[in-house]
């Protein structure tokens, strides 16, 4: 059989590449709106999950001047938090999205912080690609989820920095700033703790200084 | 009917074996099951079979990719020179895996969450490249489709064998519904990778014993 000319090789490989690229782009365009709608619905569900007392929410964006202002933003963005209100208009808490590196890939989560209780009151994993059966348990393991029903942050008295969440072995949680790790998923458990610590040390000072903005927004609504 | 020529060394005449199209489909289900006979695609077989619904979803996703890639490889088989064939086949397979990833993300975010990184790993599933290289590149479109369907369903069947046993023993449920009494102490090893190896070994033992019984009789 005569040697195939180089043109045949280019034609086959590049031609297939072109067809494949078109196919991927078509499917991407087709599914992108559906995927975005799914993510928004999941975020809405998650906010009400982590702030169990909230009946409705309002997104607040941190603008360039460092001030919170209400926004109609529906997707997860790095400068948006979701304030939950109870039916009587009181603050139920603030749902904050956060992300960071897990064992395999990025973990996206949403946690609820209650200003009145000064503690994290709920956690929901939005997306993760951790090991199925091990790290993936951060999303649905009941014992792990129970950690976040009331998790205070160890705050140094001097300033509002240096918040940390301490990870201990499963069933050894004694203090309210510790969380029980999942057996066999230490790295994933620690990743969640790190994500929480970093997020809280970034947001808590800003939120506490502008707490009245959230309360005023609610009063102005009525 | 397709004819395959086999030359027997000391004989003067060539023997021909004819395979029917139905045979191309049936062989993938049992006689040449990709997991239990060829021992291909071990990675997803062990990793995502900790529950029956995961096993089913992974099996169907692989079936889809196998079908589409066999189809395209067979269509292009005359135009792809053998020097670039593996690269081209991988390109085709990776494209369809990307497509199935987006489709699952759009139509079932829960399954996508459950399968996670393993959807992308379908690209390196040996079953798909194996069938593309050994069958689809040498046969017509119709037969390639039947081969893909048979192998895909056989693969899904194998995954379900493991998935159901592991879920029942490891979580006490089947497709999420409790089937064992609550007093049953879950065999946690069954949802861990070690359990995958143990159950796969048990099934292989059973299948080989059945095959041996068949040939002795």
Coordinates of C-alpha atoms in Angstrom, one line a residue:
Chain A
X1 CA 0.0 0.0 0.0
X2 CA 1.5 3.4 -1.0
X3 CA 2.4 5.7 1.9
X4 CA -0.4 8.1 2.6
X5 CA 0.5 11.6 1.6
X6 CA 0.8 14.2 4.3
X7 CA -2.2 16.0 2.9
X8 CA -4.4 13.0 3.8
X9 CA -3.1 13.1 7.4
X10 CA -3.7 16.8 7.8
X11 CA -7.1 16.5 6.1
X12 CA -8.2 13.6 8.4
X13 CA -6.9 15.1 11.7
X14 CA -7.7 18.8 11.1
X15 CA -11.0 18.0 9.4
X16 CA -12.1 15.8 12.3
X17 CA -11.0 18.6 14.7
X18 CA -13.1 21.1 12.9
X19 CA -16.2 19.0 12.9
X20 CA -15.7 18.1 16.6
X21 CA -15.2 21.8 17.5
X22 CA -18.4 22.8 15.8
X23 CA -20.3 20.0 17.5
X24 CA -19.0 21.0 21.0
X25 CA -19.9 24.7 20.4
X26 CA -23.4 23.8 19.2
X27 CA -24.1 21.6 22.3
X28 CA -22.5 24.2 24.6
X29 CA -24.7 27.0 23.2
X30 CA -27.8 24.8 23.5
X31 CA -27.2 23.8 27.1
X32 CA -25.7 27.0 28.5
X33 CA -29.1 28.7 29.3
X34 CA -30.4 25.5 30.9
X35 CA -27.3 25.0 33.0
X36 CA -27.5 28.7 34.2
X37 CA -31.1 28.3 35.1
X38 CA -30.3 25.1 37.1
X39 CA -27.5 26.8 39.0
X40 CA -29.8 29.8 39.9
X41 CA -32.5 27.5 41.1
X42 CA -29.9 25.5 43.1
X43 CA -28.6 28.7 44.6
X44 CA -32.1 29.9 45.6
X45 CA -32.8 26.5 47.2
X46 CA -29.4 26.6 49.0
X47 CA -30.0 30.0 50.5
X48 CA -33.2 28.9 52.1
X49 CA -31.5 25.7 53.2
X50 CA -28.6 27.4 55.1
X51 CA -30.8 30.1 56.6
X52 CA -33.6 28.0 58.0
X53 CA -35.5 30.9 59.4
X54 CA -35.5 33.0 56.3
X55 CA -38.6 33.3 54.1
X56 CA -37.1 35.5 51.5
X57 CA -33.7 36.9 50.4
X58 CA -32.1 39.9 48.8
X59 CA -28.8 39.9 47.1
X60 CA -26.3 42.6 48.1
X61 CA -23.3 43.5 46.1
X62 CA -20.1 45.0 47.5
X63 CA -19.3 47.8 45.2
X64 CA -16.0 49.4 44.4
X65 CA -16.3 51.9 47.3
X66 CA -16.6 49.0 49.7
X67 CA -20.3 49.6 50.4
X68 CA -23.1 47.1 50.2
X69 CA -25.9 47.9 47.8
X70 CA -28.9 45.8 46.8
X71 CA -28.7 44.1 43.5
X72 CA -30.7 41.9 41.3
X73 CA -27.7 39.6 40.7
X74 CA -28.9 35.9 40.5
X75 CA -25.7 34.1 39.8
X76 CA -22.8 33.4 42.1
X77 CA -20.3 36.2 42.1
X78 CA -17.3 36.9 44.3
X79 CA -18.7 40.1 45.6
X80 CA -22.3 39.2 46.2
X81 CA -23.9 38.0 49.5
X82 CA -27.5 37.0 50.1
X83 CA -29.3 38.5 53.1
X84 CA -32.2 36.4 54.4
X85 CA -35.1 38.0 56.2
X86 CA -37.7 36.3 58.4
X87 CA -41.4 36.8 57.7
X88 CA -41.6 39.6 60.2
X89 CA -38.8 41.5 58.5
X90 CA -36.0 40.7 61.0
X91 CA -32.6 39.6 59.8
X92 CA -32.4 35.8 59.6
X93 CA -28.8 35.8 58.6
X94 CA -26.5 36.2 55.6
X95 CA -25.8 33.4 53.1
X96 CA -22.3 33.8 51.7
X97 CA -21.0 31.8 48.7
X98 CA -17.4 30.7 48.9
X99 CA -15.1 28.4 47.0
X100 CA -11.6 27.0 47.3
X101 CA -9.4 24.0 46.4
X102 CA -10.6 20.6 47.6
X103 CA -8.8 17.3 47.2
X104 CA -9.4 16.9 43.5
X105 CA -10.8 20.2 42.2
X106 CA -12.7 23.4 43.2
X107 CA -15.4 23.1 45.9
X108 CA -18.2 25.7 45.7
X109 CA -20.3 26.1 48.8
X110 CA -22.8 28.4 50.5
X111 CA -22.9 29.0 54.2
X112 CA -25.4 30.9 56.4
X113 CA -24.1 33.2 59.1
X114 CA -26.4 34.4 61.8
X115 CA -25.5 37.9 63.2
X116 CA -27.7 37.4 66.3
X117 CA -26.1 34.0 67.2
X118 CA -22.6 35.1 65.9
X119 CA -22.3 31.7 64.3
X120 CA -22.5 29.7 61.1
X121 CA -25.9 28.1 61.1
X122 CA -25.9 26.1 57.8
X123 CA -23.8 24.8 55.0
X124 CA -24.6 23.6 51.6
X125 CA -22.1 22.2 49.0
X126 CA -23.0 23.7 45.6
X127 CA -20.5 21.8 43.5
X128 CA -17.6 19.5 44.1
X129 CA -15.6 16.9 42.2
X130 CA -14.3 15.0 45.3
X131 CA -13.8 11.3 45.3
X132 CA -17.1 9.6 45.1
X133 CA -18.0 7.7 48.3
X134 CA -15.3 9.5 50.3
X135 CA -14.8 13.2 49.8
X136 CA -18.2 13.5 48.2
X137 CA -19.6 12.8 51.6
X138 CA -19.1 16.5 52.5
X139 CA -22.3 17.1 50.6
X140 CA -24.6 14.6 52.3
X141 CA -23.0 13.0 55.4
X142 CA -25.4 13.8 58.2
X143 CA -22.7 13.8 60.9
X144 CA -20.7 16.3 58.9
X145 CA -23.6 18.5 58.1
X146 CA -24.5 18.6 61.8
X147 CA -21.2 20.4 62.4
X148 CA -22.6 23.5 60.8
X149 CA -25.8 23.8 62.7
X150 CA -23.9 26.0 65.2
X151 CA -20.3 26.8 64.4
X152 CA -18.8 29.7 66.1
X153 CA -15.6 31.2 64.8
X154 CA -12.6 31.6 67.2
X155 CA -12.0 35.3 67.0
X156 CA -9.0 37.0 68.4
X157 CA -10.0 39.7 70.8
X158 CA -7.8 42.4 69.2
X159 CA -9.3 42.6 65.7
X160 CA -11.8 40.8 63.5
X161 CA -9.1 38.9 61.7
X162 CA -7.6 35.5 62.4
X163 CA -10.9 33.6 62.4
X164 CA -10.2 29.9 62.2
X165 CA -12.3 26.7 62.1
X166 CA -10.5 23.8 63.7
X167 CA -10.8 20.3 62.3
X168 CA -10.8 17.4 64.7
X169 CA -11.2 13.6 64.2
X170 CA -14.7 12.3 63.8
X171 CA -16.8 12.3 67.0
X172 CA -14.1 14.3 68.9
X173 CA -15.7 17.7 68.6
X174 CA -15.8 19.4 72.0
X175 CA -15.7 23.1 71.2
X176 CA -18.1 25.1 69.1
X177 CA -15.4 26.2 66.7
X178 CA -14.4 22.7 65.9
X179 CA -15.8 20.4 63.3
X180 CA -15.7 16.6 63.1
X181 CA -13.8 15.5 60.0
X182 CA -15.2 12.6 57.8
X183 CA -13.3 9.4 58.3
X184 CA -11.4 8.7 55.1
X185 CA -11.9 12.2 53.8
X186 CA -9.6 14.3 55.9
X187 CA -8.3 16.5 53.0
X188 CA -11.9 17.3 51.8
X189 CA -13.0 18.1 55.4
X190 CA -10.0 20.4 56.0
X191 CA -10.7 22.1 52.6
X192 CA -14.2 23.0 53.7
X193 CA -12.9 24.4 57.0
X194 CA -10.2 26.4 55.1
X195 CA -12.8 27.8 52.7
X196 CA -15.0 28.8 55.6
X197 CA -12.2 30.4 57.6
X198 CA -11.0 32.5 54.6
X199 CA -14.4 33.5 53.6
X200 CA -15.5 34.6 57.1
X201 CA -12.3 36.6 57.8
X202 CA -12.9 38.4 54.5
X203 CA -16.6 39.1 54.9
X204 CA -17.3 39.3 58.6
X205 CA -15.6 42.7 59.2
X206 CA -17.3 44.2 56.2
X207 CA -20.7 42.8 57.2
X208 CA -20.5 43.8 60.9
X209 CA -19.5 47.4 59.9
X210 CA -22.4 47.8 57.6
X211 CA -25.0 45.8 59.4
X212 CA -27.4 48.7 59.4
X213 CA -27.5 48.8 55.6
X214 CA -29.3 45.4 55.6
X215 CA -31.7 46.5 58.3
X216 CA -32.5 49.8 56.7
X217 CA -33.2 48.1 53.4
X218 CA -35.8 46.0 55.0
X219 CA -37.5 49.0 56.7
X220 CA -37.5 51.0 53.4
X221 CA -39.2 48.1 51.7
X222 CA -42.4 48.6 53.7
Chain B
X1 CA -23.6 -11.7 5.1
X2 CA -20.1 -10.8 5.9
X3 CA -17.4 -13.4 5.3
X4 CA -14.1 -13.7 7.3
X5 CA -11.4 -15.8 5.8
X6 CA -9.3 -18.0 8.0
X7 CA -6.4 -19.9 6.4
X8 CA -5.5 -23.1 8.2
X9 CA -1.8 -23.8 7.9
X10 CA -1.6 -27.3 6.7
X11 CA -4.9 -27.4 4.9
X12 CA -5.2 -26.5 1.3
X13 CA -8.6 -25.0 1.5
X14 CA -9.6 -21.8 3.4
X15 CA -12.5 -22.0 5.8
X16 CA -14.9 -19.1 5.9
X17 CA -17.0 -18.1 8.9
X18 CA -20.0 -15.9 8.4
X19 CA -21.2 -13.6 11.2
X20 CA -24.7 -12.2 11.1
X21 CA -25.6 -8.7 12.1
X22 CA -27.5 -10.0 15.2
X23 CA -24.5 -11.8 16.3
X24 CA -22.5 -8.5 16.4
X25 CA -25.1 -7.2 18.8
X26 CA -25.5 -10.3 21.0
X27 CA -21.8 -11.0 21.5
X28 CA -21.3 -7.8 23.5
X29 CA -23.9 -8.8 26.0
X30 CA -22.5 -12.0 27.3
X31 CA -20.0 -14.0 25.3
X32 CA -17.6 -11.0 24.8
X33 CA -18.8 -8.8 27.7
X34 CA -16.3 -5.9 27.9
X35 CA -16.0 -6.1 31.7
X36 CA -16.3 -9.8 32.5
X37 CA -14.6 -11.3 29.5
X38 CA -12.3 -8.6 28.0
X39 CA -11.6 -7.0 31.4
X40 CA -11.8 -3.5 29.8
X41 CA -13.1 -0.3 31.5
X42 CA -12.1 -1.4 35.0
X43 CA -11.7 2.1 36.3
X44 CA -15.4 3.2 36.2
X45 CA -16.5 -0.3 37.0
X46 CA -14.8 -0.1 40.4
X47 CA -15.2 3.6 41.0
X48 CA -18.8 4.6 40.3
X49 CA -20.6 1.4 41.2
X50 CA -21.1 2.3 44.8
X51 CA -24.8 2.7 44.1
X52 CA -27.1 1.3 41.4
X53 CA -28.3 4.7 40.0
X54 CA -24.6 5.8 39.6
X55 CA -23.8 2.6 37.8
X56 CA -26.8 2.9 35.5
X57 CA -26.0 6.6 34.7
X58 CA -22.4 5.8 34.0
X59 CA -23.3 2.8 31.9
X60 CA -25.7 4.8 29.8
X61 CA -23.3 7.7 29.3
X62 CA -20.6 5.3 28.2
X63 CA -23.1 3.6 25.9
X64 CA -23.9 6.9 24.2
X65 CA -20.2 7.9 23.7
X66 CA -19.5 4.3 22.4
X67 CA -22.4 4.5 20.0
X68 CA -21.5 8.0 18.6
X69 CA -17.8 7.4 18.4
X70 CA -18.2 4.0 16.7
X71 CA -20.6 5.6 14.2
X72 CA -18.2 8.5 13.4
X73 CA -15.1 6.3 13.3
X74 CA -16.8 3.9 10.9
X75 CA -18.0 6.7 8.7
X76 CA -14.4 8.1 8.5
X77 CA -12.5 4.9 8.4
X78 CA -11.5 5.2 4.7
X79 CA -10.4 8.8 5.1
X80 CA -8.2 8.4 8.2
X81 CA -4.6 7.3 7.4
X82 CA -3.3 4.7 9.9
X83 CA -0.5 7.1 11.2
X84 CA -3.0 9.5 12.7
X85 CA -5.8 7.0 13.5
X86 CA -5.3 6.8 17.3
X87 CA -5.1 10.6 17.7
X88 CA -8.2 11.0 15.5
X89 CA -10.2 8.4 17.5
X90 CA -9.3 10.0 20.8
X91 CA -10.3 13.4 19.4
X92 CA -13.7 12.0 18.4
X93 CA -14.2 10.2 21.8
X94 CA -13.2 13.3 23.8
X95 CA -15.7 15.4 21.8
X96 CA -18.6 13.1 22.6
X97 CA -17.6 12.9 26.2
X98 CA -17.7 16.7 26.4
X99 CA -21.1 16.6 24.7
X100 CA -22.5 14.1 27.2
X101 CA -21.0 16.0 30.1
X102 CA -22.9 19.2 29.1
X103 CA -26.0 17.2 28.4
X104 CA -26.0 15.6 31.9
X105 CA -25.2 18.9 33.5
X106 CA -28.2 20.5 31.8
X107 CA -30.8 17.7 32.2
X108 CA -29.8 16.1 35.5
X109 CA -27.6 18.2 37.8
X110 CA -28.1 15.6 40.6
X111 CA -26.5 12.8 38.5
X112 CA -23.8 15.2 37.4
X113 CA -23.0 15.9 41.1
X114 CA -23.0 12.2 41.9
X115 CA -20.7 11.2 39.0
X116 CA -18.5 14.3 39.1
X117 CA -15.1 13.8 37.6
X118 CA -15.8 10.3 36.3
X119 CA -17.8 11.6 33.4
X120 CA -14.7 13.2 32.0
X121 CA -12.8 9.9 32.6
X122 CA -15.0 8.1 30.1
X123 CA -12.5 9.4 27.5
X124 CA -9.9 6.9 28.8
X125 CA -12.3 4.0 29.1
X126 CA -10.6 1.2 27.2
X127 CA -13.8 -0.2 25.9
X128 CA -14.5 2.8 23.7
X129 CA -11.0 3.1 22.1
X130 CA -10.8 -0.7 22.0
X131 CA -14.0 -1.0 19.9
X132 CA -13.1 1.9 17.7
X133 CA -9.7 0.5 16.9
X134 CA -10.5 -3.2 16.6
X135 CA -14.0 -3.0 15.1
X136 CA -15.3 0.3 13.9
X137 CA -12.2 1.1 11.9
X138 CA -12.7 -2.1 9.9
X139 CA -16.4 -2.5 9.5
X140 CA -19.4 -0.8 8.0
X141 CA -21.6 1.7 9.8
X142 CA -24.5 -0.6 10.4
X143 CA -22.4 -3.3 12.1
X144 CA -20.4 -0.8 14.1
X145 CA -23.6 0.6 15.5
X146 CA -24.8 -2.9 16.5
X147 CA -21.4 -3.7 18.0
X148 CA -21.5 -0.4 20.0
X149 CA -25.0 -1.1 21.2
X150 CA -24.2 -4.7 22.3
X151 CA -20.9 -3.7 24.0
X152 CA -22.6 -0.6 25.7
X153 CA -25.5 -2.6 27.0
X154 CA -23.1 -5.4 28.1
X155 CA -21.0 -2.8 30.0
X156 CA -24.1 -1.3 31.6
X157 CA -25.2 -4.7 32.6
X158 CA -21.8 -5.5 34.2
X159 CA -21.9 -2.1 36.1
X160 CA -25.4 -2.8 37.3
X161 CA -24.3 -6.2 38.6
X162 CA -21.7 -4.5 40.8
X163 CA -23.8 -1.5 41.6
X164 CA -26.8 -3.3 42.9
X165 CA -24.8 -5.7 45.1
X166 CA -22.6 -2.9 46.5
X167 CA -25.5 -0.6 47.2
X168 CA -27.6 -3.4 49.0
X169 CA -24.7 -4.5 51.2
X170 CA -23.2 -1.1 51.7
X171 CA -26.2 1.2 52.2
X172 CA -29.1 -1.2 52.6
X173 CA -30.9 0.4 49.7
X174 CA -31.5 -0.2 46.0
X175 CA -32.0 2.8 43.8
X176 CA -32.5 4.8 46.9
X177 CA -35.3 2.7 48.3
X178 CA -34.6 0.8 51.5
X179 CA -34.7 -3.0 50.9
X180 CA -33.0 -4.3 54.1
X181 CA -34.3 -3.8 57.6
X182 CA -32.8 -0.9 59.6
X183 CA -31.1 -3.3 62.0
X184 CA -28.8 -4.5 59.2
X185 CA -25.2 -3.2 59.9
X186 CA -24.0 -1.6 56.6
X187 CA -20.9 -3.2 55.2
X188 CA -19.2 0.1 54.7
X189 CA -16.3 -1.5 52.8
X190 CA -18.8 -2.1 50.0
X191 CA -19.1 1.6 49.2
X192 CA -15.3 2.0 49.3
X193 CA -12.9 1.0 46.5
X194 CA -11.9 -2.2 48.3
X195 CA -15.5 -3.4 48.1
X196 CA -15.5 -2.8 44.4
X197 CA -12.5 -5.2 43.9
X198 CA -14.1 -7.8 46.1
X199 CA -17.5 -7.8 44.4
X200 CA -15.9 -7.7 40.9
X201 CA -13.8 -10.7 41.9
X202 CA -16.9 -12.5 43.0
X203 CA -18.8 -11.9 39.8
X204 CA -15.8 -12.9 37.7
X205 CA -15.6 -16.1 39.6
X206 CA -19.3 -16.8 39.0
X207 CA -19.1 -16.0 35.2
X208 CA -16.0 -18.1 34.7
X209 CA -17.5 -21.0 36.5
X210 CA -20.6 -20.7 34.3
X211 CA -18.5 -20.5 31.2
X212 CA -16.5 -23.6 32.3
X213 CA -19.7 -25.6 33.0
X214 CA -20.9 -24.6 29.5
X215 CA -17.8 -25.9 27.7
X216 CA -17.6 -29.2 29.7
X217 CA -21.1 -30.0 28.9

